Amino acid sequence: MDSSLMIWSMKPQMRAYRFVGHKDAVLCVHFSPSGHLVASGSRDKTVRLWIPSIKGESTVFKAHTATVRSVHFSSDGQSLVTASDDKTIKVWMVHRQKFLFSLSQHINWVRCARFSPDGRLIVSSSDDKTVKLWDKTSRECIHSFCEHGGFVNHVDFHPSGNCIAAGGTDSTVKLWDVRMNRLLQHYQVHSSVVNSLSFHPSGNYLVTASSDSTLKILDLLEGRLLYTLHGHQGPATCVAFSRDGDFFASGGSDEQVMVWKTNFDTDYGDVVKPQKYGSSVDGTHGTGQSEMDCGIHHKKTKTQDSGRTHEQQDEETSLANTLEHILGQLDVLTQTVSILEQRLTLTEDKLKECLENQQKILQNKTN
């Protein structure tokens, strides 16, 4: 709410970076997959792309005609999807922040928008009480989920891309299979608004943040509440797992950011039981199994050595790391070019203004 964003280093004794540029509250942030760019959306109607370094340089573009509630990079880092109180979802090319297209079937504020892991679908949630699934190529809404009884604050894809989860002001969390467009699970574990949620990378767990001040860990394999976490003094407004799932971070109205160690399961998916459809979990019962065949599997699998040597595997890993580094550097270079272009434009505008002023002065003197 103080119009700034902070980049925190997880290394001890490292200072945090405070980035200032937005003219009003910053409501959403997201790292690019490479980690070399950060997108932020604000009540000032703009989106900024930052290079997360000590200089804190950014490019800015007016993305919407109202508050920007959500920003999210595609898994390849090439596209950005934004959602706004102007009732639209917009998709942008990250390079030069080129506008691609707009999705506009919601009839109220759009709170959240996310790309699917493969980048082919977009899911959005809105104050019109719907969750909409969009095809990125055809730009059409392919399904609307209308089971929520209130505003839908947050939505996200399961790591498999086969199902989605959403939470909202009706205090529930719902999961749908996006291939069959049917409700898989329904959780009534919070006593107030659900503000945010995040899937564990294994796909077997979901963490939720609520205005009842708690975080909840849901076991999706067994369809039950696993843990309730008390830490925030007041509404817990956001939560997210780290990319490797070892940590999760939460933020709240108490101005605190908390980082939690994920230690509820060291061997993800070690027990996968036969599963059935139609689980419903509340805060008292927490029973029943559920069919979560949308990508929750054993993680404990033995790899078959197909004759490849350790040296070959090391070479492949090294090559993959090198390519990832090159892509990250390209992100920084293209963003730096964009920053310089914006500065040049500003300089040109100022020069034109100076010349116009000089001409006016000369005309006045001549008269």
Coordinates of N, CA and C in Angstrom, one line a residue, residues 125-271:
S125 N -10.3 -15.0 -12.7 CA -11.4 -14.9 -11.7 C -11.8 -13.5 -11.5
S126 N -13.1 -13.4 -11.1 CA -13.7 -12.0 -11.1 C -14.7 -11.8 -10.0
D127 N -15.0 -10.5 -9.8 CA -16.1 -10.1 -8.9 C -17.5 -10.5 -9.5
D128 N -17.5 -10.9 -10.7 CA -18.8 -11.4 -11.2 C -19.2 -12.8 -10.8
K129 N -18.4 -13.3 -9.9 CA -18.5 -14.6 -9.2 C -18.2 -15.8 -10.2
T130 N -17.5 -15.5 -11.2 CA -17.2 -16.6 -12.2 C -15.6 -16.8 -12.3
V131 N -15.3 -18.0 -12.7 CA -13.9 -18.3 -13.1 C -14.0 -18.7 -14.6
K132 N -13.2 -18.1 -15.4 CA -13.3 -18.3 -16.9 C -12.0 -18.9 -17.4
L133 N -12.2 -19.9 -18.3 CA -11.1 -20.5 -19.0 C -11.1 -20.1 -20.4
W134 N -9.9 -19.6 -20.8 CA -9.7 -19.0 -22.2 C -8.7 -19.8 -23.0
D135 N -8.9 -19.9 -24.3 CA -8.0 -20.5 -25.2 C -7.1 -19.3 -25.7
K136 N -5.8 -19.4 -25.5 CA -4.9 -18.2 -25.9 C -4.9 -18.1 -27.4
T137 N -4.9 -19.1 -28.2 CA -4.8 -19.0 -29.6 C -6.1 -18.5 -30.3
S138 N -7.2 -19.0 -29.9 CA -8.5 -18.6 -30.5 C -9.0 -17.3 -29.8
R139 N -8.5 -17.0 -28.6 CA -8.9 -15.9 -27.8 C -10.4 -16.0 -27.4
E140 N -10.9 -17.2 -27.3 CA -12.3 -17.4 -26.9 C -12.4 -18.0 -25.5
C141 N -13.5 -17.6 -24.8 CA -13.8 -18.2 -23.5 C -14.4 -19.6 -23.8
I142 N -13.7 -20.7 -23.3 CA -14.1 -22.0 -23.6 C -15.0 -22.6 -22.5
H143 N -14.9 -22.0 -21.3 CA -15.8 -22.5 -20.2 C -15.9 -21.4 -19.1
S144 N -17.0 -21.3 -18.4 CA -17.2 -20.5 -17.2 C -17.6 -21.4 -16.1
F145 N -16.9 -21.3 -15.0 CA -17.3 -22.0 -13.8 C -18.0 -21.1 -12.8
C146 N -19.2 -21.4 -12.5 CA -20.1 -20.5 -11.7 C -20.5 -21.0 -10.3
E147 N -19.7 -21.9 -9.8 CA -20.1 -22.5 -8.5 C -19.8 -21.6 -7.3
H148 N -19.0 -20.6 -7.4 CA -18.7 -19.7 -6.3 C -19.9 -18.8 -5.9
G149 N -20.1 -18.6 -4.6 CA -21.2 -17.8 -4.1 C -20.8 -16.4 -3.8
G150 N -19.6 -16.0 -4.2 CA -19.2 -14.6 -4.0 C -18.1 -14.2 -5.0
F151 N -17.5 -13.1 -4.7 CA -16.3 -12.6 -5.5 C -15.2 -13.7 -5.5
V152 N -14.6 -13.9 -6.6 CA -13.5 -14.9 -6.7 C -12.2 -14.1 -6.7
N153 N -11.4 -14.2 -5.6 CA -10.2 -13.4 -5.5 C -9.0 -13.9 -6.2
H154 N -8.9 -15.2 -6.2 CA -7.6 -15.8 -6.7 C -7.9 -17.1 -7.4
V155 N -7.1 -17.4 -8.4 CA -7.2 -18.7 -9.2 C -5.8 -19.0 -9.7
D156 N -5.6 -20.4 -9.8 CA -4.3 -20.8 -10.3 C -4.4 -22.2 -10.9
F157 N -3.5 -22.5 -11.8 CA -3.4 -23.8 -12.4 C -2.6 -24.8 -11.5
H158 N -3.1 -26.0 -11.5 CA -2.3 -27.1 -10.9 C -1.0 -27.3 -11.8
P159 N 0.1 -27.7 -11.2 CA 1.3 -27.9 -12.0 C 1.2 -28.8 -13.2
S160 N 0.2 -29.7 -13.2 CA 0.0 -30.5 -14.4 C -0.7 -29.8 -15.5
G161 N -1.4 -28.7 -15.1 CA -2.2 -27.9 -16.1 C -3.6 -28.5 -16.3
N162 N -3.9 -29.6 -15.7 CA -5.2 -30.3 -15.9 C -6.3 -29.9 -15.0
C163 N -6.0 -29.2 -13.9 CA -7.0 -28.7 -13.0 C -6.7 -27.3 -12.5
I164 N -7.7 -26.6 -11.9 CA -7.5 -25.3 -11.4 C -8.1 -25.2 -10.0
A165 N -7.6 -24.3 -9.2 CA -8.2 -24.0 -7.8 C -8.5 -22.5 -7.7
A166 N -9.6 -22.2 -7.0 CA -9.9 -20.8 -6.8 C -10.5 -20.6 -5.4
G167 N -10.3 -19.4 -4.9 CA -10.9 -19.1 -3.6 C -11.5 -17.7 -3.6
G168 N -12.5 -17.4 -2.7 CA -13.1 -16.1 -2.8 C -13.8 -15.7 -1.5
T169 N -14.7 -14.8 -1.7 CA -15.4 -14.2 -0.5 C -16.5 -15.1 0.1
D170 N -16.8 -16.2 -0.5 CA -17.7 -17.2 0.1 C -16.9 -18.1 1.1
S171 N -15.7 -17.8 1.3 CA -14.8 -18.6 2.2 C -14.5 -20.0 1.8
T172 N -14.8 -20.3 0.6 CA -14.5 -21.7 0.1 C -13.3 -21.7 -0.9
V173 N -12.7 -22.9 -1.0 CA -11.7 -23.2 -2.0 C -12.3 -24.3 -2.9
K174 N -12.3 -24.2 -4.2 CA -12.8 -25.2 -5.1 C -11.8 -25.6 -6.2
L175 N -11.8 -26.8 -6.5 CA -10.9 -27.4 -7.6 C -11.8 -28.0 -8.7
W176 N -11.4 -27.6 -9.9 CA -12.1 -28.2 -11.1 C -11.1 -28.9 -12.0
D177 N -11.6 -29.9 -12.7 CA -10.8 -30.5 -13.8 C -11.2 -29.7 -15.1
V178 N -10.2 -29.2 -15.7 CA -10.4 -28.3 -16.9 C -10.5 -29.2 -18.2
R179 N -10.3 -30.5 -18.1 CA -10.5 -31.3 -19.3 C -12.0 -31.7 -19.4
M180 N -12.6 -32.0 -18.3 CA -14.0 -32.4 -18.3 C -14.9 -31.3 -17.7
N181 N -14.3 -30.2 -17.3 CA -15.1 -29.0 -16.8 C -16.0 -29.4 -15.7
R182 N -15.5 -30.2 -14.7 CA -16.3 -30.6 -13.6 C -15.6 -30.3 -12.2
L183 N -16.5 -30.1 -11.2 CA -15.9 -29.8 -9.9 C -15.3 -31.1 -9.3
L184 N -14.1 -31.0 -8.8 CA -13.4 -32.1 -8.2 C -13.5 -32.1 -6.7
Q185 N -13.2 -30.9 -6.1 CA -13.1 -30.8 -4.6 C -13.7 -29.5 -4.2
H186 N -14.3 -29.5 -3.0 CA -14.8 -28.3 -2.4 C -14.4 -28.3 -0.9
Y187 N -13.7 -27.2 -0.5 CA -13.2 -27.1 0.8 C -13.8 -25.9 1.5
Q188 N -14.4 -26.1 2.7 CA -14.9 -25.0 3.6 C -14.1 -25.1 4.9
V189 N -12.9 -24.6 4.8 CA -12.0 -24.7 5.9 C -11.7 -23.4 6.6
H190 N -12.0 -22.3 5.9 CA -11.8 -20.9 6.5 C -13.1 -20.3 7.0
S191 N -12.9 -19.4 8.0 CA -14.1 -18.8 8.5 C -14.3 -17.4 8.0
S192 N -13.5 -17.0 7.0 CA -13.6 -15.7 6.3 C -13.1 -15.8 4.9
V193 N -13.0 -14.7 4.2 CA -12.6 -14.6 2.8 C -11.3 -15.3 2.5
V194 N -11.2 -16.1 1.4 CA -10.0 -16.6 1.0 C -9.4 -15.6 0.0
N195 N -8.2 -15.2 0.3 CA -7.5 -14.1 -0.5 C -6.6 -14.6 -1.5
S196 N -5.9 -15.8 -1.3 CA -4.8 -16.2 -2.1 C -4.6 -17.7 -1.9
L197 N -4.0 -18.4 -2.9 CA -3.7 -19.8 -2.8 C -2.5 -20.1 -3.7
S198 N -1.9 -21.3 -3.4 CA -0.7 -21.7 -4.2 C -0.6 -23.2 -4.2
F199 N -0.3 -23.8 -5.3 CA -0.1 -25.2 -5.4 C 1.4 -25.5 -5.1
H200 N 1.6 -26.6 -4.3 CA 3.0 -27.1 -4.2 C 3.5 -27.6 -5.5
P201 N 4.8 -27.5 -5.9 CA 5.2 -28.0 -7.2 C 4.9 -29.5 -7.4
S202 N 4.9 -30.3 -6.3 CA 4.5 -31.7 -6.5 C 3.1 -31.9 -7.0
G203 N 2.2 -30.8 -6.7 CA 0.8 -30.9 -7.1 C 0.0 -31.6 -6.0
N204 N 0.6 -32.1 -4.9 CA -0.1 -32.8 -3.9 C -0.7 -32.0 -2.8
Y205 N -0.3 -30.7 -2.7 CA -0.7 -29.9 -1.6 C -1.1 -28.5 -2.1
L206 N -2.0 -27.8 -1.4 CA -2.4 -26.5 -1.7 C -2.3 -25.7 -0.4
V207 N -1.7 -24.5 -0.5 CA -1.7 -23.6 0.7 C -2.7 -22.4 0.4
T208 N -3.5 -22.0 1.4 CA -4.4 -20.9 1.2 C -4.2 -19.8 2.3
A209 N -4.5 -18.6 1.9 CA -4.4 -17.5 2.9 C -5.8 -16.8 3.0
S210 N -6.2 -16.4 4.2 CA -7.5 -16.0 4.5 C -7.6 -14.7 5.4
S211 N -8.7 -14.0 5.3 CA -8.9 -12.9 6.2 C -9.2 -13.3 7.6
D212 N -9.3 -14.6 7.8 CA -9.5 -15.1 9.2 C -8.1 -15.2 9.9
S213 N -7.1 -14.7 9.3 CA -5.7 -14.5 9.7 C -4.9 -15.8 9.6
T214 N -5.5 -16.9 9.1 CA -4.7 -18.2 9.1 C -4.3 -18.5 7.7
L215 N -3.3 -19.4 7.6 CA -2.9 -20.1 6.4 C -3.4 -21.6 6.6
K216 N -3.8 -22.3 5.6 CA -4.2 -23.7 5.7 C -3.4 -24.5 4.6
I217 N -2.9 -25.6 5.0 CA -2.3 -26.6 4.1 C -3.3 -27.7 3.8
L218 N -3.7 -27.9 2.6 CA -4.6 -28.9 2.2 C -3.9 -30.1 1.5
D219 N -4.2 -31.3 1.9 CA -3.7 -32.5 1.3 C -4.7 -32.9 0.2
L220 N -4.3 -32.7 -1.0 CA -5.2 -33.0 -2.2 C -5.3 -34.4 -2.5
L221 N -4.3 -35.2 -2.1 CA -4.4 -36.7 -2.3 C -5.5 -37.3 -1.5
E222 N -5.6 -36.9 -0.2 CA -6.6 -37.4 0.7 C -7.9 -36.5 0.8
G223 N -7.8 -35.4 0.2 CA -8.9 -34.4 0.3 C -9.2 -34.0 1.7
R224 N -8.2 -33.6 2.4 CA -8.4 -33.2 3.8 C -7.5 -32.0 4.2
L225 N -7.9 -31.3 5.3 CA -7.1 -30.2 5.8 C -5.9 -30.9 6.6
L226 N -4.7 -30.4 6.3 CA -3.5 -31.0 6.9 C -3.0 -30.2 8.1
Y227 N -2.9 -28.8 7.9 CA -2.4 -28.0 8.9 C -3.1 -26.6 8.9
T228 N -3.3 -26.0 10.0 CA -3.7 -24.6 10.1 C -2.5 -23.8 10.8
L229 N -2.1 -22.8 10.1 CA -0.9 -22.0 10.6 C -1.4 -20.6 11.0
H230 N -1.0 -20.3 12.3 CA -1.3 -19.0 12.8 C 0.0 -18.2 12.9
G231 N 0.0 -17.0 12.3 CA 1.2 -16.2 12.4 C 0.9 -14.7 12.2
H232 N 0.0 -14.4 11.3 CA -0.4 -13.0 11.0 C -1.4 -12.5 12.0
Q233 N -1.2 -11.2 12.3 CA -2.2 -10.5 13.2 C -3.1 -9.7 12.3
G234 N -4.2 -10.4 11.9 CA -5.1 -9.7 10.9 C -5.1 -10.6 9.6
P235 N -5.8 -10.1 8.6 CA -6.0 -10.8 7.3 C -4.6 -11.2 6.7
A236 N -4.6 -12.5 6.3 CA -3.4 -13.0 5.5 C -3.8 -12.8 4.0
T237 N -3.1 -11.9 3.3 CA -3.6 -11.4 2.0 C -3.0 -12.2 0.8
C238 N -1.8 -12.8 1.0 CA -1.2 -13.5 -0.1 C -0.3 -14.6 0.4
V239 N -0.1 -15.6 -0.4 CA 0.8 -16.8 -0.1 C 1.3 -17.4 -1.4
A240 N 2.5 -17.9 -1.4 CA 3.1 -18.6 -2.6 C 4.2 -19.5 -2.2
F241 N 4.2 -20.7 -2.8 CA 5.3 -21.6 -2.6 C 6.5 -21.1 -3.5
S242 N 7.7 -21.5 -3.0 CA 8.9 -21.2 -3.8 C 8.9 -22.2 -4.9
R243 N 9.8 -22.0 -5.9 CA 9.7 -22.8 -7.1 C 10.1 -24.3 -6.9
D244 N 11.0 -24.5 -5.9 CA 11.3 -25.9 -5.6 C 10.4 -26.5 -4.5
G245 N 9.5 -25.7 -3.9 CA 8.6 -26.1 -2.9 C 9.2 -26.3 -1.5
D246 N 10.4 -25.9 -1.3 CA 11.1 -26.0 0.0 C 10.6 -25.0 1.0
F247 N 10.1 -23.8 0.5 CA 9.6 -22.7 1.3 C 8.2 -22.2 0.8
F248 N 7.5 -21.5 1.6 CA 6.4 -20.7 1.1 C 6.4 -19.4 1.9
A249 N 5.9 -18.3 1.3 CA 5.9 -17.0 1.9 C 4.5 -16.5 1.9
S250 N 4.2 -15.7 3.0 CA 2.9 -15.1 3.1 C 3.0 -13.7 3.5
G251 N 2.0 -12.9 3.1 CA 2.0 -11.5 3.5 C 0.6 -11.2 4.1
G252 N 0.6 -10.1 4.9 CA -0.7 -9.8 5.6 C -0.9 -8.3 5.8
S253 N -2.1 -8.0 6.3 CA -2.4 -6.6 6.6 C -1.7 -6.1 7.8
D254 N -1.0 -7.0 8.5 CA -0.1 -6.6 9.6 C 1.2 -6.1 9.2
E255 N 1.4 -5.9 7.9 CA 2.6 -5.3 7.3 C 3.8 -6.3 7.4
Q256 N 3.5 -7.6 7.7 CA 4.5 -8.6 7.8 C 4.6 -9.5 6.6
V257 N 5.8 -9.8 6.2 CA 6.1 -10.9 5.2 C 6.7 -12.0 6.0
M258 N 6.2 -13.2 5.9 CA 6.7 -14.4 6.7 C 7.1 -15.4 5.7
V259 N 8.3 -16.0 5.9 CA 8.8 -17.1 5.1 C 8.8 -18.4 6.0
W260 N 8.1 -19.4 5.4 CA 7.9 -20.6 6.2 C 8.7 -21.8 5.5
K261 N 9.2 -22.6 6.4 CA 9.9 -23.8 5.8 C 8.9 -24.9 5.6
T262 N 8.9 -25.5 4.4 CA 8.0 -26.6 4.1 C 8.5 -27.9 4.6
N263 N 7.9 -28.4 5.7 CA 8.5 -29.7 6.2 C 7.4 -30.7 6.5
F264 N 6.2 -30.4 5.8 CA 5.1 -31.4 6.1 C 5.2 -32.7 5.4
D265 N 6.1 -32.8 4.4 CA 6.3 -34.0 3.7 C 7.6 -34.0 3.0
T266 N 8.6 -34.8 3.3 CA 9.9 -34.8 2.6 C 9.9 -35.7 1.4
D267 N 8.9 -36.6 1.3 CA 8.9 -37.5 0.2 C 7.6 -37.4 -0.5
Y268 N 7.4 -36.4 -1.3 CA 6.1 -36.0 -1.9 C 5.5 -37.2 -2.6
G269 N 4.2 -37.4 -2.3 CA 3.4 -38.4 -3.1 C 3.9 -39.8 -2.7
D270 N 4.4 -40.0 -1.5 CA 4.9 -41.4 -1.2 C 3.7 -42.3 -1.0
V271 N 2.6 -41.8 -0.6 CA 1.4 -42.7 -0.4 C 0.3 -42.1 -1.3

